[in-house]
Amino acid sequence: SLEAGILQPLDMEQFNSAPAAGTVDQQLLPKAEAAPSSEPPDPKTCSPREYLEFYIFPVLLPGLAELLHEAEKEKCFEGRRTKFIASDFLTEWLYNKNPKRKDESFTEFFSIPFVKDWLKDHPRPPIPLSLLLSEEEASIIIQSFWRGYRVRCNSEIQELRQWQKKFREERHINKVVIQFWNKQEAK
């Protein structure tokens, strides 16, 4: 099934082997040539297909498998919107799995040097609060707003609020505050 394929780690032999009978027409997909067991081809002179098979796919496919696992953890397949950004995850994963960084510690996405440089010139808009809050946090905010609204609708509370408004207007509180700050700025 599709879900079983998503949840299991990818194997390079799976991509080089022929598909099962009846699943895909053999004429639709080019047959994978047997990979020579000797050294890999020269990256500057090999064909694009060889370059992809020997240099790109062995690194990228495990990253895509991890991306699918993480997307499932973040429940991306359940809703239309999510805070999970697949390109950020894949960038972080590839950066940390780079053989040149084998002995270095894990680096978070926003701490990667080229990401920092890019984001200085191209800042991102903030992630909407609706995507950052869990369902429980959102329900608490909604419930507290509703309780506040219901209390403010109470006739006694309305009377108190009207009295406070009238009191502020009679005492010219706004003018007093402005005069106070003018004095403070003059000092």
XYZ file of N, CA and C in Angstrom:
561
model
N 0.841 -1.189 0.000
C 0.000 0.000 0.000
C 0.877 1.240 0.000
N 0.281 2.365 -0.329
C 1.021 3.610 -0.379
C 1.539 3.992 1.000
N 0.700 3.844 2.039
C 1.118 4.210 3.392
C 2.280 3.356 3.862
N 2.272 2.077 3.519
C 3.369 1.198 3.927
C 4.660 1.636 3.259
N 4.581 2.102 2.017
C 5.775 2.578 1.320
C 6.308 3.860 1.914
N 5.413 4.697 2.420
C 5.836 5.964 3.006
C 6.509 5.730 4.353
N 5.995 4.787 5.130
C 6.481 4.616 6.489
C 7.779 3.823 6.582
N 8.139 3.093 5.530
C 9.353 2.296 5.587
C 10.499 3.056 4.937
N 11.740 2.851 5.424
C 12.875 3.534 4.829
C 13.081 3.083 3.383
N 13.566 4.014 2.570
C 13.792 3.713 1.161
C 15.095 2.947 0.984
N 15.117 2.078 0.006
C 16.298 1.284 -0.295
C 16.686 1.566 -1.733
N 17.952 1.827 -1.995
C 18.395 2.154 -3.345
C 18.146 1.002 -4.305
N 18.231 -0.234 -3.862
C 17.989 -1.364 -4.741
C 16.548 -1.360 -5.224
N 15.655 -0.844 -4.404
C 14.250 -0.765 -4.755
C 14.065 0.104 -5.999
N 14.874 1.150 -6.156
C 14.729 2.053 -7.291
C 15.396 1.494 -8.549
N 16.402 0.659 -8.376
C 17.097 0.103 -9.530
C 16.483 -1.197 -10.017
N 15.639 -1.843 -9.208
C 15.045 -3.107 -9.607
C 13.823 -2.862 -10.479
N 13.454 -3.879 -11.248
C 12.288 -3.772 -12.131
C 11.021 -3.828 -11.291
N 9.954 -3.124 -11.703
C 8.713 -3.157 -10.937
C 8.044 -4.521 -11.035
N 7.170 -4.791 -10.075
C 6.459 -6.064 -10.054
C 5.560 -6.171 -11.277
N 5.293 -7.399 -11.695
C 4.491 -7.625 -12.889
C 3.107 -7.029 -12.713
N 2.654 -6.321 -13.735
C 1.310 -5.766 -13.725
C 1.193 -4.424 -13.030
N 2.229 -3.921 -12.383
C 2.101 -2.649 -11.677
C 2.369 -1.469 -12.598
N 3.415 -1.519 -13.382
C 3.761 -0.414 -14.273
C 4.163 -1.006 -15.611
N 3.709 -0.419 -16.666
C 4.070 -0.889 -17.997
C 5.573 -0.693 -18.200
N 6.260 -1.679 -18.650
C 7.716 -1.631 -18.808
C 8.139 -0.582 -19.828
N 7.259 -0.207 -20.748
C 7.626 0.775 -21.763
C 7.606 2.187 -21.207
N 6.901 2.421 -20.101
C 6.799 3.765 -19.547
C 8.081 4.212 -18.858
N 8.767 3.282 -18.204
C 9.965 3.637 -17.465
C 11.193 3.079 -18.159
N 12.257 3.878 -18.280
C 13.481 3.324 -18.853
C 14.085 2.321 -17.888
N 14.676 1.284 -18.428
C 15.282 0.258 -17.580
C 16.589 0.786 -17.000
N 16.791 0.512 -15.718
C 18.023 0.939 -15.066
C 19.156 0.029 -15.511
N 20.231 0.658 -15.928
C 21.389 -0.123 -16.351
C 22.110 -0.643 -15.121
N 22.759 -1.764 -15.290
C 23.495 -2.340 -14.163
C 24.638 -1.410 -13.795
N 24.700 -1.035 -12.552
C 25.737 -0.122 -12.094
C 27.053 -0.876 -11.971
N 28.108 -0.317 -12.534
C 29.403 -0.986 -12.399
C 29.846 -0.981 -10.947
N 30.369 -2.086 -10.507
C 30.765 -2.202 -9.109
C 32.102 -1.532 -8.838
N 32.765 -1.078 -9.879
C 34.039 -0.391 -9.673
C 33.772 1.032 -9.170
N 34.713 1.915 -9.344
C 34.588 3.273 -8.827
C 33.526 4.066 -9.575
N 32.960 5.078 -8.927
C 31.919 5.878 -9.571
C 32.481 6.687 -10.741
N 31.613 7.119 -11.660
C 32.082 7.881 -12.822
C 32.574 9.269 -12.419
N 33.352 9.850 -13.310
C 33.869 11.193 -13.076
C 32.699 12.183 -13.118
N 32.475 12.977 -12.079
C 31.305 13.859 -12.047
C 31.317 14.931 -13.133
N 32.498 15.250 -13.680
C 32.566 16.305 -14.694
C 32.330 15.788 -16.104
N 32.511 14.492 -16.314
C 32.379 13.954 -17.668
C 31.234 12.957 -17.814
N 30.615 12.522 -16.753
C 29.564 11.502 -16.851
C 28.267 12.112 -17.371
N 27.355 11.261 -17.771
C 26.054 11.718 -18.266
C 25.215 12.228 -17.091
N 24.202 13.033 -17.393
C 23.341 13.518 -16.304
C 22.682 12.382 -15.521
N 22.287 11.330 -16.213
C 21.666 10.197 -15.546
C 22.629 9.532 -14.572
N 23.867 9.324 -14.996
C 24.870 8.712 -14.110
C 25.138 9.615 -12.914
N 25.199 10.913 -13.167
C 25.448 11.863 -12.073
C 24.331 11.772 -11.035
N 23.094 11.752 -11.523
C 21.963 11.633 -10.605
C 22.013 10.329 -9.823
N 22.273 9.216 -10.512
C 22.261 7.901 -9.869
C 23.389 7.719 -8.868
N 24.564 8.272 -9.145
C 25.715 8.021 -8.276
C 25.984 9.118 -7.250
N 25.561 10.357 -7.544
C 25.915 11.448 -6.641
C 24.716 12.112 -5.960
N 23.585 12.185 -6.621
C 22.442 12.909 -6.063
C 21.491 11.977 -5.313
N 20.994 10.937 -5.984
C 19.986 10.075 -5.380
C 20.441 9.360 -4.111
N 21.664 8.857 -4.024
C 22.055 8.185 -2.767
C 22.005 9.112 -1.547
N 22.103 10.402 -1.774
C 22.044 11.357 -0.666
C 20.619 11.882 -0.486
N 19.955 12.175 -1.586
C 18.657 12.828 -1.538
C 17.518 11.896 -1.124
N 17.525 10.667 -1.586
C 16.416 9.761 -1.300
C 16.257 9.450 0.194
N 17.321 9.176 0.942
C 17.128 9.008 2.393
C 16.598 10.290 3.055
N 17.022 11.447 2.543
C 16.512 12.709 3.073
C 15.028 12.872 2.813
N 14.589 12.467 1.624
C 13.163 12.536 1.312
C 12.366 11.567 2.175
N 12.948 10.393 2.458
C 12.268 9.441 3.341
C 12.114 10.035 4.738
N 13.162 10.655 5.258
C 13.071 11.310 6.573
C 12.068 12.454 6.546
N 12.026 13.166 5.420
C 11.072 14.252 5.264
C 9.643 13.730 5.381
N 9.355 12.604 4.756
C 8.017 12.025 4.842
C 7.686 11.576 6.266
N 8.672 11.003 6.968
C 8.446 10.605 8.362
C 8.142 11.828 9.226
N 8.919 12.889 9.029
C 8.714 14.101 9.826
C 7.374 14.761 9.483
N 7.010 14.751 8.205
C 5.727 15.326 7.793
C 4.577 14.556 8.425
N 4.743 13.252 8.548
C 3.703 12.458 9.196
C 3.628 12.791 10.689
N 4.788 12.966 11.344
C 4.797 13.343 12.765
C 4.103 14.685 12.978
N 4.333 15.622 12.038
C 3.743 16.962 12.142
C 2.292 17.003 11.670
N 1.752 15.837 11.305
C 0.363 15.693 10.866
C 0.048 16.539 9.636
N 0.988 16.565 8.698
C 0.799 17.342 7.470
C -0.215 16.718 6.536
N -0.431 15.420 6.657
C -1.331 14.724 5.754
C -2.775 14.757 6.248
N -3.002 15.358 7.416
C -4.331 15.386 8.001
C -5.080 16.684 7.725
N -4.366 17.783 7.571
C -5.028 19.073 7.381
C -4.486 19.809 6.176
N -5.128 20.915 5.851
C -4.724 21.691 4.688
C -3.522 22.571 5.000
N -3.472 23.139 6.196
C -2.400 24.069 6.556
C -1.578 23.470 7.688
N -0.293 23.784 7.671
C 0.592 23.295 8.717
C 1.769 24.239 8.853
N 2.426 24.205 10.018
C 3.601 25.060 10.210
C 4.864 24.401 9.686
N 4.785 23.138 9.314
C 5.938 22.383 8.831
C 6.335 22.877 7.438
N 7.598 23.250 7.280
C 8.104 23.704 5.984
C 9.089 22.655 5.495
N 8.689 21.919 4.476
C 9.458 20.773 4.003
C 10.837 21.181 3.505
N 10.948 22.284 2.790
C 12.255 22.694 2.262
C 13.215 23.039 3.399
N 12.704 23.620 4.490
C 13.560 23.911 5.645
C 14.066 22.619 6.273
N 13.176 21.651 6.441
C 13.575 20.380 7.032
C 14.632 19.693 6.172
N 14.396 19.661 4.859
C 15.335 18.981 3.966
C 16.679 19.701 3.934
N 16.669 21.018 3.954
C 17.914 21.791 3.990
C 18.705 21.468 5.250
N 18.032 21.471 6.398
C 18.694 21.159 7.667
C 19.236 19.729 7.668
N 18.441 18.790 7.163
C 18.842 17.387 7.150
C 20.072 17.190 6.250
N 20.028 17.749 5.047
C 21.155 17.592 4.120
C 22.419 18.267 4.666
N 22.261 19.431 5.283
C 23.412 20.131 5.843
C 24.064 19.311 6.949
N 23.251 18.732 7.814
C 23.801 17.964 8.938
C 24.312 16.594 8.529
N 23.827 16.040 7.427
C 24.289 14.729 6.959
C 25.441 14.841 5.956
N 25.894 16.043 5.691
C 26.993 16.250 4.748
C 28.247 15.549 5.279
N 28.886 14.687 4.463
C 30.090 13.981 4.932
C 31.222 14.927 5.341
N 31.242 16.124 4.785
C 32.283 17.091 5.159
C 32.091 17.599 6.590
N 30.879 17.462 7.129
C 30.577 17.908 8.491
C 30.428 16.722 9.433
N 31.071 15.609 9.145
C 30.878 14.368 9.891
C 31.134 14.524 11.387
N 32.172 15.237 11.765
C 32.552 15.341 13.179
C 31.940 16.555 13.891
N 31.160 17.351 13.192
C 30.571 18.543 13.793
C 29.223 18.216 14.432
N 28.814 19.059 15.371
C 27.546 18.827 16.069
C 26.365 19.244 15.183
N 25.167 18.836 15.610
C 23.939 19.152 14.889
C 23.726 20.658 14.854
N 23.327 21.176 13.710
C 23.070 22.602 13.549
C 21.612 22.800 13.166
N 20.909 23.659 13.896
C 19.513 23.935 13.576
C 19.430 24.795 12.322
N 18.259 24.773 11.691
C 18.076 25.434 10.395
C 18.473 26.903 10.440
N 17.997 27.648 11.434
C 18.259 29.087 11.478
C 19.683 29.418 11.913
N 20.475 28.405 12.286
C 21.873 28.619 12.663
C 22.824 28.271 11.528
N 22.316 27.761 10.432
C 23.158 27.426 9.276
C 23.632 28.740 8.661
N 24.953 28.885 8.405
C 25.481 30.185 7.936
C 24.804 30.729 6.678
N 24.637 29.913 5.643
C 24.049 30.451 4.411
C 22.568 30.777 4.589
N 21.906 30.115 5.520
C 20.499 30.425 5.811
C 20.421 31.781 6.517
N 21.327 32.015 7.473
C 21.363 33.310 8.159
C 21.563 34.445 7.163
N 22.529 34.254 6.238
C 22.806 35.292 5.241
C 21.587 35.543 4.352
N 20.930 34.480 3.930
C 19.763 34.620 3.059
C 18.628 35.341 3.783
N 18.397 34.971 5.041
C 17.276 35.555 5.777
C 17.532 37.018 6.160
N 18.798 37.447 6.204
C 19.085 38.869 6.443
C 18.513 39.712 5.310
N 18.701 39.227 4.076
C 18.240 39.977 2.908
C 16.792 39.678 2.540
N 16.296 38.507 2.932
C 14.939 38.082 2.567
C 14.195 37.595 3.812
N 13.802 38.504 4.701
C 13.126 38.064 5.929
C 11.777 37.421 5.614
N 11.426 36.458 6.434
C 10.155 35.745 6.258
C 9.060 36.428 7.036
N 7.840 36.339 6.523
C 6.720 36.842 7.340
C 6.526 35.909 8.522
N 5.990 36.424 9.614
C 5.790 35.557 10.782
C 4.769 34.465 10.483
N 4.940 33.325 11.141
C 3.994 32.227 10.989
C 2.717 32.612 11.737
N 1.559 32.445 11.108
C 0.310 32.831 11.779
C 0.131 32.094 13.105
N -0.452 32.793 14.051
C -0.677 32.233 15.378
C -1.534 30.976 15.322
N -2.429 30.911 14.346
C -3.302 29.736 14.227
C -2.506 28.470 13.930
N -1.322 28.612 13.333
C -0.498 27.443 13.046
C 0.452 27.108 14.193
N 0.749 28.096 15.024
C 1.687 27.879 16.124
C 1.028 27.273 17.357
N -0.253 27.571 17.553
C -0.943 27.095 18.754
C -1.438 25.669 18.577
N -1.367 24.917 19.646
C -1.986 23.589 19.626
C -3.497 23.781 19.773
N -4.239 22.710 19.576
C -5.692 22.808 19.713
C -6.080 23.193 21.141
N -5.351 22.668 22.119
C -5.653 22.992 23.521
C -5.403 24.467 23.806
N -4.254 24.990 23.352
C -3.942 26.404 23.587
C -4.961 27.311 22.907
N -5.326 26.953 21.670
C -6.320 27.759 20.953
C -7.671 27.718 21.662
N -8.057 26.551 22.154
C -9.353 26.452 22.841
C -9.356 27.269 24.131
N -8.225 27.314 24.843
C -8.137 28.125 26.068
C -8.303 29.601 25.737
N -7.662 30.064 24.677
C -7.781 31.475 24.293
C -9.211 31.802 23.891
N -9.825 30.940 23.101
C -11.208 31.178 22.662
C -12.156 31.175 23.848
N -11.976 30.216 24.754
C -12.857 30.134 25.913
C -12.689 31.346 26.828
N -11.448 31.801 27.037
C -11.251 32.962 27.906
C -11.855 34.219 27.273
N -11.741 34.352 25.953
C -12.370 35.489 25.283
C -13.884 35.432 25.463
N -14.453 34.244 25.287
C -15.911 34.098 25.405
C -16.382 34.396 26.821
N -15.627 33.901 27.825
C -16.005 34.194 29.211
C -15.932 35.689 29.485
N -14.893 36.353 28.977
C -14.774 37.798 29.150
C -15.925 38.545 28.494
N -16.290 38.108 27.304
C -17.415 38.729 26.590
C -18.704 38.572 27.392
N -18.938 37.367 27.896
C -20.170 37.113 28.652
C -20.199 37.971 29.925
N -19.052 38.141 30.591
C -19.000 38.975 31.804
C -19.265 40.432 31.438
N -18.662 40.897 30.343
C -18.868 42.297 29.951
C -20.315 42.577 29.547
N -21.057 41.543 29.165
C -22.477 41.716 28.817
C -23.362 41.850 30.054
N -22.852 41.501 31.214
C -23.600 41.577 32.462
C -23.987 43.036 32.722
N -25.219 43.282 33.145
C -25.711 44.659 33.332
C -24.921 45.413 34.403
N -24.525 44.729 35.488
C -23.751 45.403 36.536
C -22.380 45.828 36.019
N -21.779 44.988 35.233
C -20.466 45.317 34.670
C -20.601 46.456 33.661
N -21.669 46.446 32.882
C -21.915 47.532 31.928
C -22.075 48.858 32.671
N -22.778 48.818 33.786
C -22.974 50.022 34.590
C -21.629 50.535 35.117
N -20.788 49.617 35.607
C -19.463 50.004 36.110
C -18.614 50.615 34.989
N -18.638 50.015 33.821
C -17.838 50.532 32.703
C -18.328 51.911 32.271
N -19.634 52.118 32.285
C -20.174 53.442 31.937
C -19.742 54.490 32.969
N -19.773 54.111 34.245
C -19.350 55.037 35.301
C -17.872 55.397 35.135
N -17.010 54.376 34.851
C -15.588 54.648 34.660
C -15.350 55.583 33.474
N -16.103 55.375 32.408
C -15.965 56.242 31.228
C -16.353 57.682 31.570
N -17.471 57.831 32.267
C -17.944 59.164 32.664
C -16.930 59.825 33.599
N -16.391 59.063 34.538
C -15.402 59.572 35.492
C -14.158 60.078 34.758
N -13.693 59.311 33.776
C -12.508 59.720 33.005
C -12.787 61.023 32.250
N -13.964 61.135 31.690
C -14.308 62.342 30.927
C -14.443 63.557 31.838
N -15.060 63.404 33.005
C -15.245 64.522 33.927
C -13.916 65.010 34.481
N -13.032 64.106 34.754
C -11.744 64.473 35.338
C -10.734 64.852 34.275
N -11.099 64.727 33.022
C -10.197 65.025 31.902
C -8.877 64.265 32.043
N -9.017 62.978 32.301
C -7.848 62.138 32.539
C -6.892 62.171 31.346
N -7.433 62.173 30.147
C -6.573 62.181 28.961
C -5.692 63.427 28.928
N -6.267 64.569 29.251
C -5.486 65.810 29.274
C -4.433 65.776 30.381
N -4.809 65.251 31.532
C -3.869 65.159 32.652
C -2.676 64.277 32.262
N -2.949 63.167 31.604
C -1.867 62.259 31.188
C -0.971 62.950 30.166
N -1.560 63.670 29.222
C -0.766 64.373 28.204
C 0.097 65.449 28.855
N -0.481 66.199 29.780
C 0.297 67.227 30.489
C 1.440 66.595 31.274
N 1.177 65.463 31.932
C 2.220 64.786 32.690
C 3.383 64.412 31.777
N 3.090 63.804 30.630
C 4.167 63.391 29.736
C 4.884 64.572 29.108
N 4.182 65.664 28.879
C 4.852 66.869 28.370
C 5.860 67.385 29.389
N 5.472 67.375 30.680
C 6.392 67.803 31.732
C 7.608 66.870 31.787
N 7.356 65.577 31.669
C 8.447 64.605 31.727
C 9.421 64.804 30.550
N 8.885 65.057 29.375
C 9.742 65.268 28.200
C 10.521 66.576 28.315
N 9.928 67.592 28.951
C 10.602 68.876 29.115
C 11.810 68.756 30.052
N 11.757 67.814 30.988
C 12.875 67.618 31.903
C 14.019 67.059 31.129
